[in-house]
Amino acid sequence: MFLKLFSHTLTQKMMKLKLILNILKFVFLLYLLVALLSPIFTYAQVPISKNYINSITKKGDYLSGILLFEKSLELYKKANKLSIQIHDRDGMIRTDFKIASTLNSLGDYKGCFNHLDMIESKYENDLSKNPEYQYLLIEITGLNYLKYDFKRQAALEFKKLPELIDKAFSNSDIKKEKLIRAYIGIASCYEFVDNDLAYYYMRKAASVIKSRNLYNTLNIPKNFQRNVLSVYRNLADYKQYFSKDLDSAYYYNDKVLALGQHINSPYMFIFNRQRAQILYSDKKYNLSLEYCEKALKQIKEKAVKEDLIDVYKLMAENYRAMGNLNEASYYSEKYIPLKDSLVGTRTEGIIVSSDYLNSKQRENISKQKKVREKYFLVGVIVIILVSLVSILMIARYRKRQKELHFRLQLKKQKLLEKDLEKVQLEKKINDSFDEILQLAKTNSSSFFARFQEIYPFFTPQLLNVESKLQSSELTFCAYIFLNFSTKEIATYTFTSVKTVQNRKNHIRKKLLIPSDKDIYVWMKETVTS
């Protein structure tokens, strides 16, 4: 009895275990099926297309515009991978440029240079053929040099842009927007180096803004907003630091603050910091500190080290000027470590920029050497070929001289004969033409027959256009071919002007003559072609 009970219990447990194993097996198979089919469903829901990739890129542009560069970088990399998948070369190149630009914005200048190197080697043929790609490469390279304080090299890059803009862009607004950016870039290279030259280029940028009627308004198109803010901000800096004209500095900074607030610019912390600097120069220290606090509040996680350093340093200077040494010391302790860490970054940047510049110089030297060798080889080949050709030409020259003399005499004789034939033919045509005109004016029944004798190509050419033309229609077309006006045709054929006009419209429709084409011109072109 006990054995039976044990056996029954064991059987039940085995059945339960088997059931559990079957359930686990079913769940595993279901999971495997979902895993295999999920990519199909995913791609069915969101097909990879240029429009889809463009939507990702635009989202990245938006995030970049509000200074969320790390998130925008992720989206640009995603768009780049998808462009590779669908073999969209233009999409690949543009997203690679956006990645390089974002690395620059994030302060990863070494990564930016490395990415630009990759772009140049990977898309060499595309860059050589497309001026817009060349523009992007030069602009980002210039910005990277400028961040590392390689101002001379940055200026050389930026100065290539104005001439290239005409080739790269067709839209006039885009040209102006890019030209403003180029002048701002050049001006930035001369700040604290040649301030008068910096001001000259900034005024050139301002003149482009004036030409677009954007100087005294807040209603500025989105693509111009950032550049207009940069021009105003740079002019304010120049007036404050170099010409010591604080009234003008306030004037331009007022424009910056007003426009920045109007468009909700993510760079308001920079504009408030500038106001604080102007107020400090004007010895209004308490008010300067208020704007410093505003700038700090707006910076949050958006700014890089340079922005924090500038604000902390300015706050320390304000407190020191007010005699509050404790607060001055507090903010000095905040900005000094940041400044020290930045020195290390800039040192690395100088090395990276030097290496990048040296590599470019070596590449240029190598290319120039290859070009010189190529030209030398081509020159040698050309000299050999010219020598051989000269020998052959000299050998044949005397023989040809005799042949040429004979041909010239023969040609003169033939030309005289042709001139004689031409004169006779023109006389015959003129006589015949006068005869046809007379027959047409008298509405003679023999007019069209005689017309066809003189212009045998007329009827076949028109019948090629419309094979069902009647004899009367061909005769009417002959009048048009002879340049008779509507009134003249009506007079010579004893019909009304309206009737002739109707017949013209009928012929125009039948021969499918475009409405914007003169029927007389069409007739001459079609018949004599």
Short mmCIF file of C-alpha atoms in Angstrom, two decimals:
data_model
loop_
_atom_site.label_atom_id
_atom_site.label_comp_id
_atom_site.label_asym_id
_atom_site.label_seq_id
_atom_site.Cartn_x
_atom_site.Cartn_y
_atom_site.Cartn_z
CA MET A 1 0.00 0.00 0.00
CA PHE A 2 2.80 2.36 0.94
CA LEU A 3 4.69 1.52 -2.25
CA LYS A 4 1.62 2.22 -4.36
CA LEU A 5 1.10 5.56 -2.67
CA PHE A 6 4.78 6.47 -3.15
CA SER A 7 4.67 5.40 -6.78
CA HIS A 8 1.49 7.46 -7.39
CA THR A 9 3.06 10.53 -5.73
CA LEU A 10 6.25 10.14 -7.78
CA THR A 11 4.24 9.84 -10.99
CA GLN A 12 2.33 13.04 -10.20
CA LYS A 13 5.57 14.91 -9.53
CA MET A 14 7.10 13.66 -12.78
CA MET A 15 4.03 14.82 -14.67
CA LYS A 16 4.24 18.27 -13.06
CA LEU A 17 7.96 18.47 -13.87
CA LYS A 18 7.27 17.46 -17.48
CA LEU A 19 4.53 20.10 -17.68
CA ILE A 20 6.92 22.77 -16.33
CA LEU A 21 9.59 21.72 -18.85
CA ASN A 22 7.07 21.94 -21.69
CA ILE A 23 6.00 25.40 -20.55
CA LEU A 24 9.64 26.56 -20.36
CA LYS A 25 10.28 25.08 -23.81
CA PHE A 26 7.24 26.94 -25.21
CA VAL A 27 8.35 30.22 -23.57
CA PHE A 28 11.87 29.81 -25.00
CA LEU A 29 10.53 29.14 -28.51
CA LEU A 30 8.19 32.13 -28.22
CA TYR A 31 11.07 34.36 -27.10
CA LEU A 32 13.22 33.10 -29.99
CA LEU A 33 10.42 33.80 -32.47
CA VAL A 34 9.91 37.35 -31.14
CA ALA A 35 13.68 37.98 -31.28
CA LEU A 36 13.82 36.87 -34.90
CA LEU A 37 10.76 38.83 -36.01
CA SER A 38 11.33 42.03 -34.01
CA PRO A 39 13.75 43.59 -36.54
CA ILE A 40 11.20 42.97 -39.29
CA PHE A 41 8.46 44.66 -37.28
CA THR A 42 10.80 47.47 -36.31
CA TYR A 43 11.78 48.25 -39.89
CA ALA A 44 8.19 47.87 -40.99
CA GLN A 45 7.17 50.50 -38.45
CA VAL A 46 10.02 52.94 -39.13
CA PRO A 47 11.44 52.45 -42.64
CA ILE A 48 14.89 53.90 -43.15
CA SER A 49 14.58 56.70 -45.68
CA LYS A 50 16.27 60.01 -46.34
CA ASN A 51 13.29 61.82 -44.79
CA TYR A 52 13.57 59.71 -41.64
CA ILE A 53 17.32 60.38 -41.41
CA ASN A 54 16.72 64.10 -42.04
CA SER A 55 14.23 64.16 -39.14
CA ILE A 56 16.93 62.73 -36.84
CA THR A 57 19.45 65.31 -38.11
CA LYS A 58 17.00 68.18 -37.57
CA LYS A 59 16.36 66.99 -34.01
CA GLY A 60 20.13 67.01 -33.50
CA ASP A 61 20.29 70.57 -34.90
CA TYR A 62 17.59 71.64 -32.42
CA LEU A 63 19.44 70.10 -29.46
CA SER A 64 22.69 71.70 -30.63
CA GLY A 65 20.87 75.06 -30.83
CA ILE A 66 19.97 74.82 -27.12
CA LEU A 67 23.56 73.73 -26.27
CA LEU A 68 22.76 70.05 -25.57
CA PHE A 69 25.76 69.00 -27.62
CA GLU A 70 26.24 65.48 -26.20
CA LYS A 71 22.69 64.49 -27.09
CA SER A 72 22.94 66.09 -30.52
CA LEU A 73 26.21 64.18 -31.11
CA GLU A 74 24.41 60.88 -30.44
CA LEU A 75 21.73 61.75 -32.99
CA TYR A 76 24.28 62.82 -35.63
CA LYS A 77 26.14 59.52 -35.18
CA LYS A 78 22.86 57.61 -35.52
CA ALA A 79 21.96 59.55 -38.69
CA ASN A 80 25.45 58.84 -40.06
CA LYS A 81 25.10 55.09 -39.51
CA LEU A 82 21.68 55.04 -41.16
CA SER A 83 23.03 57.04 -44.13
CA ILE A 84 25.74 54.38 -44.52
CA GLN A 85 23.08 51.65 -44.46
CA ILE A 86 21.08 53.18 -47.32
CA HIS A 87 24.26 54.27 -49.20
CA ASP A 88 23.34 57.97 -49.04
CA ARG A 89 26.77 59.51 -49.61
CA ASP A 90 25.62 63.12 -49.24
CA GLY A 91 23.95 62.21 -45.94
CA MET A 92 27.12 60.47 -44.75
CA ILE A 93 29.31 63.48 -45.54
CA ARG A 94 26.97 66.08 -44.03
CA THR A 95 26.45 64.12 -40.79
CA ASP A 96 30.22 63.56 -40.51
CA PHE A 97 30.71 67.33 -40.75
CA LYS A 98 28.03 67.82 -38.06
CA ILE A 99 29.85 65.32 -35.83
CA ALA A 100 33.14 67.23 -36.29
CA SER A 101 31.43 70.57 -35.57
CA THR A 102 29.78 69.16 -32.42
CA LEU A 103 33.09 67.78 -31.16
CA ASN A 104 34.43 71.33 -31.52
CA SER A 105 31.45 72.70 -29.53
CA LEU A 106 32.05 70.09 -26.81
CA GLY A 107 35.69 71.18 -26.49
CA ASP A 108 37.03 67.90 -27.91
CA TYR A 109 39.31 69.70 -30.35
CA LYS A 110 41.63 66.73 -30.80
CA GLY A 111 38.64 64.54 -31.69
CA CYS A 112 37.48 67.24 -34.08
CA PHE A 113 40.83 67.33 -35.91
CA ASN A 114 40.88 63.51 -36.09
CA HIS A 115 37.38 63.48 -37.54
CA LEU A 116 38.29 66.15 -40.10
CA ASP A 117 41.28 64.01 -41.13
CA MET A 118 38.94 61.06 -41.61
CA ILE A 119 36.58 63.18 -43.73
CA GLU A 120 39.42 64.39 -45.96
CA SER A 121 40.77 60.89 -46.60
CA LYS A 122 37.39 59.13 -46.90
CA TYR A 123 35.66 61.70 -49.12
CA GLU A 124 38.62 63.16 -51.03
CA ASN A 125 36.93 63.00 -54.46
CA ASP A 126 33.64 64.39 -53.14
CA LEU A 127 35.39 67.33 -51.47
CA SER A 128 37.27 68.24 -54.65
CA LYS A 129 34.03 68.44 -56.65
CA ASN A 130 31.66 70.08 -54.14
CA PRO A 131 32.38 73.70 -52.99
CA GLU A 132 29.88 73.40 -50.12
CA TYR A 133 31.81 70.48 -48.62
CA GLN A 134 35.02 72.51 -49.01
CA TYR A 135 33.33 75.41 -47.19
CA LEU A 136 32.33 73.17 -44.25
CA LEU A 137 35.82 71.67 -43.98
CA ILE A 138 37.55 75.07 -43.99
CA GLU A 139 35.09 76.66 -41.53
CA ILE A 140 35.30 73.87 -38.94
CA THR A 141 39.10 73.71 -39.31
CA GLY A 142 39.30 77.47 -38.73
CA LEU A 143 37.07 77.26 -35.65
CA ASN A 144 39.21 74.48 -34.20
CA TYR A 145 42.41 76.48 -34.72
CA LEU A 146 40.75 79.52 -33.13
CA LYS A 147 39.73 77.54 -30.03
CA TYR A 148 43.38 76.57 -29.56
CA ASP A 149 44.43 80.23 -30.04
CA PHE A 150 46.16 79.49 -33.35
CA LYS A 151 44.79 82.78 -34.63
CA ARG A 152 47.12 83.25 -37.59
CA GLN A 153 46.28 79.81 -39.02
CA ALA A 154 42.57 80.31 -38.24
CA ALA A 155 42.61 83.63 -40.12
CA LEU A 156 44.20 81.96 -43.16
CA GLU A 157 41.36 79.41 -43.18
CA PHE A 158 38.55 81.95 -42.66
CA LYS A 159 39.88 84.24 -45.40
CA LYS A 160 39.30 81.45 -47.94
CA LEU A 161 35.57 81.48 -47.21
CA PRO A 162 34.24 84.71 -48.84
CA GLU A 163 35.40 83.68 -52.32
CA LEU A 164 34.19 80.10 -51.80
CA ILE A 165 30.70 81.18 -50.63
CA ASP A 166 29.75 82.37 -54.13
CA LYS A 167 30.56 78.95 -55.56
CA ALA A 168 29.07 76.91 -52.71
CA PHE A 169 25.65 78.56 -52.30
CA SER A 170 23.06 79.94 -54.74
CA ASN A 171 20.49 81.40 -52.32
CA SER A 172 21.25 85.09 -51.64
CA ASP A 173 20.14 84.96 -47.98
CA ILE A 174 22.33 81.93 -47.29
CA LYS A 175 25.25 83.68 -48.99
CA LYS A 176 24.81 86.75 -46.75
CA GLU A 177 24.46 84.63 -43.63
CA LYS A 178 27.63 82.69 -44.44
CA LEU A 179 29.48 85.91 -45.35
CA ILE A 180 28.61 87.43 -41.95
CA ARG A 181 29.96 84.30 -40.24
CA ALA A 182 33.16 84.45 -42.28
CA TYR A 183 33.78 88.11 -41.35
CA ILE A 184 33.03 87.36 -37.68
CA GLY A 185 35.54 84.51 -37.79
CA ILE A 186 38.25 86.70 -39.35
CA ALA A 187 37.56 89.51 -36.86
CA SER A 188 37.87 87.06 -33.94
CA CYS A 189 41.35 86.09 -35.17
CA TYR A 190 42.55 89.71 -34.89
CA GLU A 191 41.14 90.48 -31.42
CA PHE A 192 43.96 91.58 -29.06
CA VAL A 193 46.37 91.16 -32.01
CA ASP A 194 45.34 93.94 -34.41
CA ASN A 195 42.22 95.53 -32.97
CA ASP A 196 41.73 98.02 -35.80
CA LEU A 197 41.72 95.14 -38.31
CA ALA A 198 39.29 93.20 -36.09
CA TYR A 199 36.98 96.24 -36.04
CA TYR A 200 37.30 96.57 -39.85
CA TYR A 201 36.03 93.02 -40.43
CA MET A 202 33.31 93.41 -37.81
CA ARG A 203 32.08 96.53 -39.64
CA LYS A 204 32.07 94.50 -42.89
CA ALA A 205 29.82 91.96 -41.17
CA ALA A 206 27.60 94.81 -39.91
CA SER A 207 27.34 96.21 -43.46
CA VAL A 208 25.98 92.87 -44.70
CA ILE A 209 23.38 92.99 -41.89
CA LYS A 210 22.40 96.52 -42.96
CA SER A 211 22.10 95.42 -46.61
CA ARG A 212 19.52 92.85 -45.45
CA ASN A 213 17.64 95.55 -43.44
CA LEU A 214 18.18 93.71 -40.15
CA TYR A 215 19.98 96.44 -38.24
CA ASN A 216 17.19 98.11 -36.25
CA THR A 217 14.63 95.35 -35.81
CA LEU A 218 13.96 92.33 -33.62
CA ASN A 219 12.10 90.49 -36.38
CA ILE A 220 15.17 88.73 -37.74
CA PRO A 221 14.97 85.47 -39.75
CA LYS A 222 16.13 82.48 -37.70
CA ASN A 223 19.19 81.76 -39.86
CA PHE A 224 20.49 85.32 -39.23
CA GLN A 225 19.76 85.58 -35.48
CA ARG A 226 22.94 84.00 -34.11
CA ASN A 227 25.19 85.96 -36.48
CA VAL A 228 23.51 89.28 -35.73
CA LEU A 229 23.96 88.63 -32.00
CA SER A 230 27.65 87.85 -32.59
CA VAL A 231 28.18 91.09 -34.52
CA TYR A 232 26.51 93.23 -31.84
CA ARG A 233 28.41 91.43 -29.07
CA ASN A 234 31.78 91.85 -30.78
CA LEU A 235 31.13 95.53 -31.49
CA ALA A 236 30.26 96.02 -27.82
CA ASP A 237 33.54 94.33 -26.82
CA TYR A 238 35.53 96.53 -29.19
CA LYS A 239 33.90 99.73 -27.90
CA GLN A 240 34.53 98.68 -24.30
CA TYR A 241 38.08 97.35 -24.43
CA PHE A 242 39.78 99.15 -27.30
CA SER A 243 38.09 102.46 -28.04
CA LYS A 244 37.02 102.91 -24.37
CA ASP A 245 33.65 104.19 -25.58
CA LEU A 246 31.32 102.85 -22.87
CA ASP A 247 28.23 104.62 -24.26
CA SER A 248 28.61 102.73 -27.53
CA ALA A 249 29.38 99.52 -25.61
CA TYR A 250 26.08 99.94 -23.69
CA TYR A 251 24.30 100.67 -27.00
CA TYR A 252 25.43 97.44 -28.69
CA ASN A 253 24.97 95.37 -25.53
CA ASP A 254 21.40 96.70 -25.24
CA LYS A 255 20.81 95.37 -28.76
CA VAL A 256 22.29 92.00 -27.78
CA LEU A 257 20.17 91.68 -24.64
CA ALA A 258 16.97 92.77 -26.39
CA LEU A 259 17.40 90.41 -29.33
CA GLY A 260 18.64 87.57 -27.10
CA GLN A 261 15.57 87.82 -24.86
CA HIS A 262 13.26 88.21 -27.89
CA ILE A 263 14.41 84.92 -29.44
CA ASN A 264 15.04 83.19 -26.08
CA SER A 265 18.72 82.64 -26.94
CA PRO A 266 20.52 79.87 -25.01
CA TYR A 267 23.55 82.20 -24.92
CA MET A 268 21.97 84.76 -22.60
CA PHE A 269 24.61 83.97 -19.98
CA ILE A 270 27.27 85.31 -22.38
CA PHE A 271 25.30 88.51 -23.01
CA ASN A 272 24.66 89.06 -19.29
CA ARG A 273 28.34 88.42 -18.57
CA GLN A 274 29.24 91.08 -21.15
CA ARG A 275 26.88 93.54 -19.45
CA ALA A 276 28.58 92.76 -16.15
CA GLN A 277 31.98 93.49 -17.73
CA ILE A 278 30.80 96.84 -19.11
CA LEU A 279 29.34 97.79 -15.71
CA TYR A 280 32.63 96.82 -14.04
CA SER A 281 34.52 99.12 -16.45
CA ASP A 282 31.96 101.82 -15.56
CA LYS A 283 32.71 101.19 -11.82
CA LYS A 284 29.12 100.12 -11.13
CA TYR A 285 30.22 97.11 -9.13
CA ASN A 286 26.96 96.16 -7.38
CA LEU A 287 25.03 96.18 -10.65
CA SER A 288 27.86 94.25 -12.31
CA LEU A 289 27.54 91.54 -9.63
CA GLU A 290 23.79 91.29 -10.31
CA TYR A 291 24.48 90.49 -13.95
CA CYS A 292 27.21 88.02 -12.90
CA GLU A 293 24.63 86.21 -10.75
CA LYS A 294 22.23 86.15 -13.72
CA ALA A 295 24.95 84.67 -15.91
CA LEU A 296 25.83 81.99 -13.34
CA LYS A 297 22.17 81.04 -12.96
CA GLN A 298 21.79 80.68 -16.74
CA ILE A 299 25.04 78.77 -17.27
CA LYS A 300 24.00 75.66 -15.28
CA GLU A 301 25.33 72.68 -17.24
CA LYS A 302 25.46 74.42 -20.62
CA ALA A 303 28.80 76.18 -20.41
CA VAL A 304 32.35 75.00 -20.75
CA LYS A 305 35.15 75.89 -18.35
CA GLU A 306 36.00 79.20 -20.03
CA ASP A 307 32.54 80.60 -19.25
CA LEU A 308 32.72 79.75 -15.54
CA ILE A 309 36.28 81.07 -15.29
CA ASP A 310 35.32 84.44 -16.81
CA VAL A 311 32.31 84.90 -14.49
CA TYR A 312 34.15 83.83 -11.30
CA LYS A 313 37.10 86.06 -12.18
CA LEU A 314 34.85 89.05 -12.84
CA MET A 315 33.02 88.51 -9.53
CA ALA A 316 36.34 88.37 -7.70
CA GLU A 317 37.45 91.63 -9.35
CA ASN A 318 34.16 93.34 -8.45
CA TYR A 319 34.44 92.34 -4.78
CA ARG A 320 38.10 93.38 -4.72
CA ALA A 321 37.21 96.82 -6.15
CA MET A 322 34.52 97.15 -3.45
CA GLY A 323 37.03 96.24 -0.71
CA ASN A 324 35.34 92.94 0.15
CA LEU A 325 38.48 90.79 0.16
CA ASN A 326 36.82 87.70 1.68
CA GLU A 327 34.35 87.36 -1.22
CA ALA A 328 37.11 88.25 -3.67
CA SER A 329 39.26 85.44 -2.27
CA TYR A 330 36.28 83.01 -2.36
CA TYR A 331 35.66 83.52 -6.08
CA SER A 332 39.38 83.57 -6.87
CA GLU A 333 39.66 80.11 -5.31
CA LYS A 334 36.80 79.00 -7.58
CA TYR A 335 38.28 80.16 -10.86
CA ILE A 336 42.01 79.46 -10.29
CA PRO A 337 41.69 75.60 -10.30
CA LEU A 338 39.51 75.79 -13.39
CA LYS A 339 42.06 78.05 -15.05
CA ASP A 340 44.91 75.64 -14.18
CA SER A 341 43.03 72.69 -15.67
CA LEU A 342 42.33 74.77 -18.77
CA VAL A 343 46.05 75.51 -19.16
CA GLY A 344 46.67 71.76 -19.41
CA THR A 345 43.96 71.43 -22.02
CA ARG A 346 45.35 74.35 -24.04
CA THR A 347 48.87 72.88 -23.84
CA GLU A 348 47.57 69.61 -25.22
CA GLY A 349 45.66 71.62 -27.82
CA ILE A 350 48.79 73.45 -28.94
CA ILE A 351 50.53 70.10 -29.44
CA VAL A 352 47.54 68.67 -31.30
CA SER A 353 47.17 71.77 -33.48
CA SER A 354 50.90 71.83 -34.20
CA ASP A 355 50.86 68.16 -35.15
CA TYR A 356 47.79 68.69 -37.34
CA LEU A 357 49.35 71.76 -38.98
CA ASN A 358 52.67 69.97 -39.52
CA SER A 359 50.93 66.96 -41.03
CA LYS A 360 49.04 69.26 -43.42
CA GLN A 361 52.28 71.03 -44.36
CA ARG A 362 53.98 67.67 -44.99
CA GLU A 363 51.02 66.59 -47.11
CA ASN A 364 51.18 69.85 -49.09
CA ILE A 365 54.95 69.50 -49.60
CA SER A 366 54.48 65.90 -50.73
CA LYS A 367 51.67 66.89 -53.10
CA GLN A 368 53.71 69.80 -54.51
CA LYS A 369 56.67 67.47 -55.06
CA LYS A 370 54.48 64.97 -56.89
CA VAL A 371 52.96 67.74 -58.97
CA ARG A 372 56.42 69.08 -59.87
CA GLU A 373 57.60 65.58 -60.83
CA LYS A 374 54.45 65.06 -62.87
CA TYR A 375 54.86 68.37 -64.68
CA PHE A 376 58.55 67.62 -65.33
CA LEU A 377 57.69 64.24 -66.85
CA VAL A 378 54.89 65.74 -68.89
CA GLY A 379 57.26 68.50 -70.05
CA VAL A 380 59.88 65.99 -71.22
CA ILE A 381 57.25 63.99 -73.09
CA VAL A 382 55.85 67.15 -74.68
CA ILE A 383 59.34 68.26 -75.83
CA ILE A 384 60.00 64.86 -77.40
CA LEU A 385 56.62 64.84 -79.13
CA VAL A 386 57.04 68.42 -80.36
CA SER A 387 60.49 67.56 -81.75
CA LEU A 388 59.17 64.52 -83.60
CA VAL A 389 56.21 66.45 -84.96
CA SER A 390 58.51 69.30 -86.05
CA ILE A 391 60.77 66.91 -87.95
CA LEU A 392 57.78 65.38 -89.73
CA MET A 393 56.35 68.80 -90.51
CA ILE A 394 59.63 70.05 -91.97
CA ALA A 395 59.95 66.91 -94.08
CA ARG A 396 56.50 67.39 -95.54
CA TYR A 397 56.57 71.17 -95.77
CA ARG A 398 58.15 71.52 -99.20
CA LYS A 399 55.96 68.83 -100.70
CA ARG A 400 52.86 70.50 -99.32
CA GLN A 401 53.93 73.90 -100.58
CA LYS A 402 53.74 72.68 -104.17
CA GLU A 403 50.44 70.90 -103.56
CA LEU A 404 49.08 73.96 -101.77
CA HIS A 405 49.96 76.26 -104.66
CA PHE A 406 48.17 73.98 -107.11
CA ARG A 407 45.12 73.68 -104.84
CA LEU A 408 44.94 77.42 -104.35
CA GLN A 409 44.85 78.01 -108.07
CA LEU A 410 42.20 75.34 -108.47
CA LYS A 411 40.20 76.74 -105.57
CA LYS A 412 40.29 80.26 -107.03
CA GLN A 413 38.97 78.96 -110.32
CA LYS A 414 36.14 77.06 -108.56
CA LEU A 415 35.27 80.11 -106.45
CA LEU A 416 34.97 82.24 -109.57
CA GLU A 417 32.70 79.65 -111.13
CA LYS A 418 30.59 79.47 -107.95
CA ASP A 419 30.33 83.23 -107.72
CA LEU A 420 29.08 83.31 -111.30
CA GLU A 421 26.57 80.56 -110.58
CA LYS A 422 25.46 82.36 -107.42
CA VAL A 423 24.84 85.60 -109.26
CA GLN A 424 22.84 83.77 -111.94
CA LEU A 425 20.89 81.82 -109.30
CA GLU A 426 20.10 84.94 -107.25
CA LYS A 427 18.86 86.67 -110.39
CA LYS A 428 16.72 83.66 -111.21
CA ILE A 429 15.35 83.46 -107.64
CA ASN A 430 14.62 87.17 -107.55
CA ASP A 431 12.80 86.97 -110.87
CA SER A 432 10.89 83.89 -109.70
CA PHE A 433 10.11 85.47 -106.32
CA ASP A 434 8.71 88.58 -108.01
CA GLU A 435 6.66 86.31 -110.26
CA ILE A 436 5.24 84.38 -107.27
CA LEU A 437 4.39 87.57 -105.42
CA GLN A 438 2.52 88.84 -108.48
CA LEU A 439 0.60 85.54 -108.85
CA ALA A 440 -0.26 85.63 -105.12
CA LYS A 441 -1.49 89.23 -105.28
CA THR A 442 -3.78 88.43 -108.25
CA ASN A 443 -5.02 85.24 -106.54
CA SER A 444 -3.99 83.33 -109.66
CA SER A 445 -4.96 79.66 -109.91
CA SER A 446 -1.39 78.85 -111.00
CA PHE A 447 0.10 80.51 -107.89
CA PHE A 448 0.57 77.40 -105.73
CA ALA A 449 1.84 75.24 -108.60
CA ARG A 450 4.49 77.82 -109.47
CA PHE A 451 5.29 78.27 -105.74
CA GLN A 452 6.03 74.55 -105.39
CA GLU A 453 8.36 74.65 -108.37
CA ILE A 454 10.49 77.32 -106.69
CA TYR A 455 10.14 75.89 -103.16
CA PRO A 456 9.94 72.10 -103.74
CA PHE A 457 10.72 71.39 -100.06
CA PHE A 458 7.71 73.36 -98.76
CA THR A 459 4.90 70.83 -99.11
CA PRO A 460 6.84 67.72 -97.94
CA GLN A 461 8.04 69.53 -94.81
CA LEU A 462 4.52 70.60 -93.81
CA LEU A 463 3.09 67.16 -94.59
CA ASN A 464 5.68 65.68 -92.24
CA VAL A 465 4.10 67.76 -89.51
CA GLU A 466 0.46 67.10 -90.52
CA SER A 467 -0.18 64.61 -93.33
CA LYS A 468 -3.87 65.55 -93.70
CA LEU A 469 -3.35 69.13 -94.84
CA GLN A 470 -5.62 70.04 -97.73
CA SER A 471 -4.52 71.89 -100.87
CA SER A 472 -6.32 75.07 -99.79
CA GLU A 473 -4.56 74.93 -96.41
CA LEU A 474 -1.17 74.45 -98.08
CA THR A 475 -1.89 77.44 -100.32
CA PHE A 476 -2.79 79.53 -97.25
CA CYS A 477 0.45 78.42 -95.57
CA ALA A 478 2.33 79.56 -98.71
CA TYR A 479 0.92 83.08 -98.23
CA ILE A 480 2.16 83.02 -94.63
CA PHE A 481 5.56 81.72 -95.75
CA LEU A 482 5.83 84.70 -98.12
CA ASN A 483 5.25 87.01 -95.11
CA PHE A 484 1.92 88.44 -96.29
CA SER A 485 0.07 90.13 -93.43
CA THR A 486 -3.48 89.22 -92.42
CA LYS A 487 -4.83 92.31 -94.17
CA GLU A 488 -2.83 91.59 -97.35
CA ILE A 489 -4.01 87.97 -97.50
CA ALA A 490 -7.63 89.14 -97.07
CA THR A 491 -7.22 91.68 -99.87
CA TYR A 492 -5.54 89.30 -102.35
CA THR A 493 -7.88 86.34 -101.68
CA PHE A 494 -11.03 88.51 -101.59
CA THR A 495 -11.96 87.48 -98.00
CA SER A 496 -12.44 89.34 -94.77
CA VAL A 497 -9.70 89.96 -92.21
CA LYS A 498 -11.67 87.97 -89.65
CA THR A 499 -11.86 85.00 -92.00
CA VAL A 500 -8.08 85.10 -92.53
CA GLN A 501 -7.51 85.33 -88.75
CA ASN A 502 -9.79 82.32 -88.19
CA ARG A 503 -7.89 80.35 -90.81
CA LYS A 504 -4.63 81.27 -89.11
CA ASN A 505 -5.97 79.97 -85.79
CA HIS A 506 -7.15 76.81 -87.53
CA ILE A 507 -3.72 76.26 -89.09
CA ARG A 508 -2.02 76.96 -85.73
CA LYS A 509 -4.13 74.28 -84.03
CA LYS A 510 -3.74 71.76 -86.84
CA LEU A 511 0.05 72.14 -86.99
CA LEU A 512 0.30 72.27 -83.16
CA ILE A 513 2.10 75.62 -83.22
CA PRO A 514 2.69 76.83 -79.62
CA SER A 515 0.59 79.84 -78.64
CA ASP A 516 3.69 81.83 -77.68
CA LYS A 517 5.36 81.18 -81.07
CA ASP A 518 4.95 83.59 -83.96
CA ILE A 519 3.31 81.68 -86.85
CA TYR A 520 5.51 83.43 -89.45
CA VAL A 521 8.70 82.53 -87.58
CA TRP A 522 7.51 78.95 -87.04
CA MET A 523 6.71 78.56 -90.76
CA LYS A 524 10.18 79.75 -91.82
CA GLU A 525 11.96 77.59 -89.23
CA THR A 526 9.96 74.44 -89.96
CA VAL A 527 10.01 74.61 -93.74
CA THR A 528 13.65 75.62 -94.14
CA SER A 529 15.09 73.36 -91.41
#
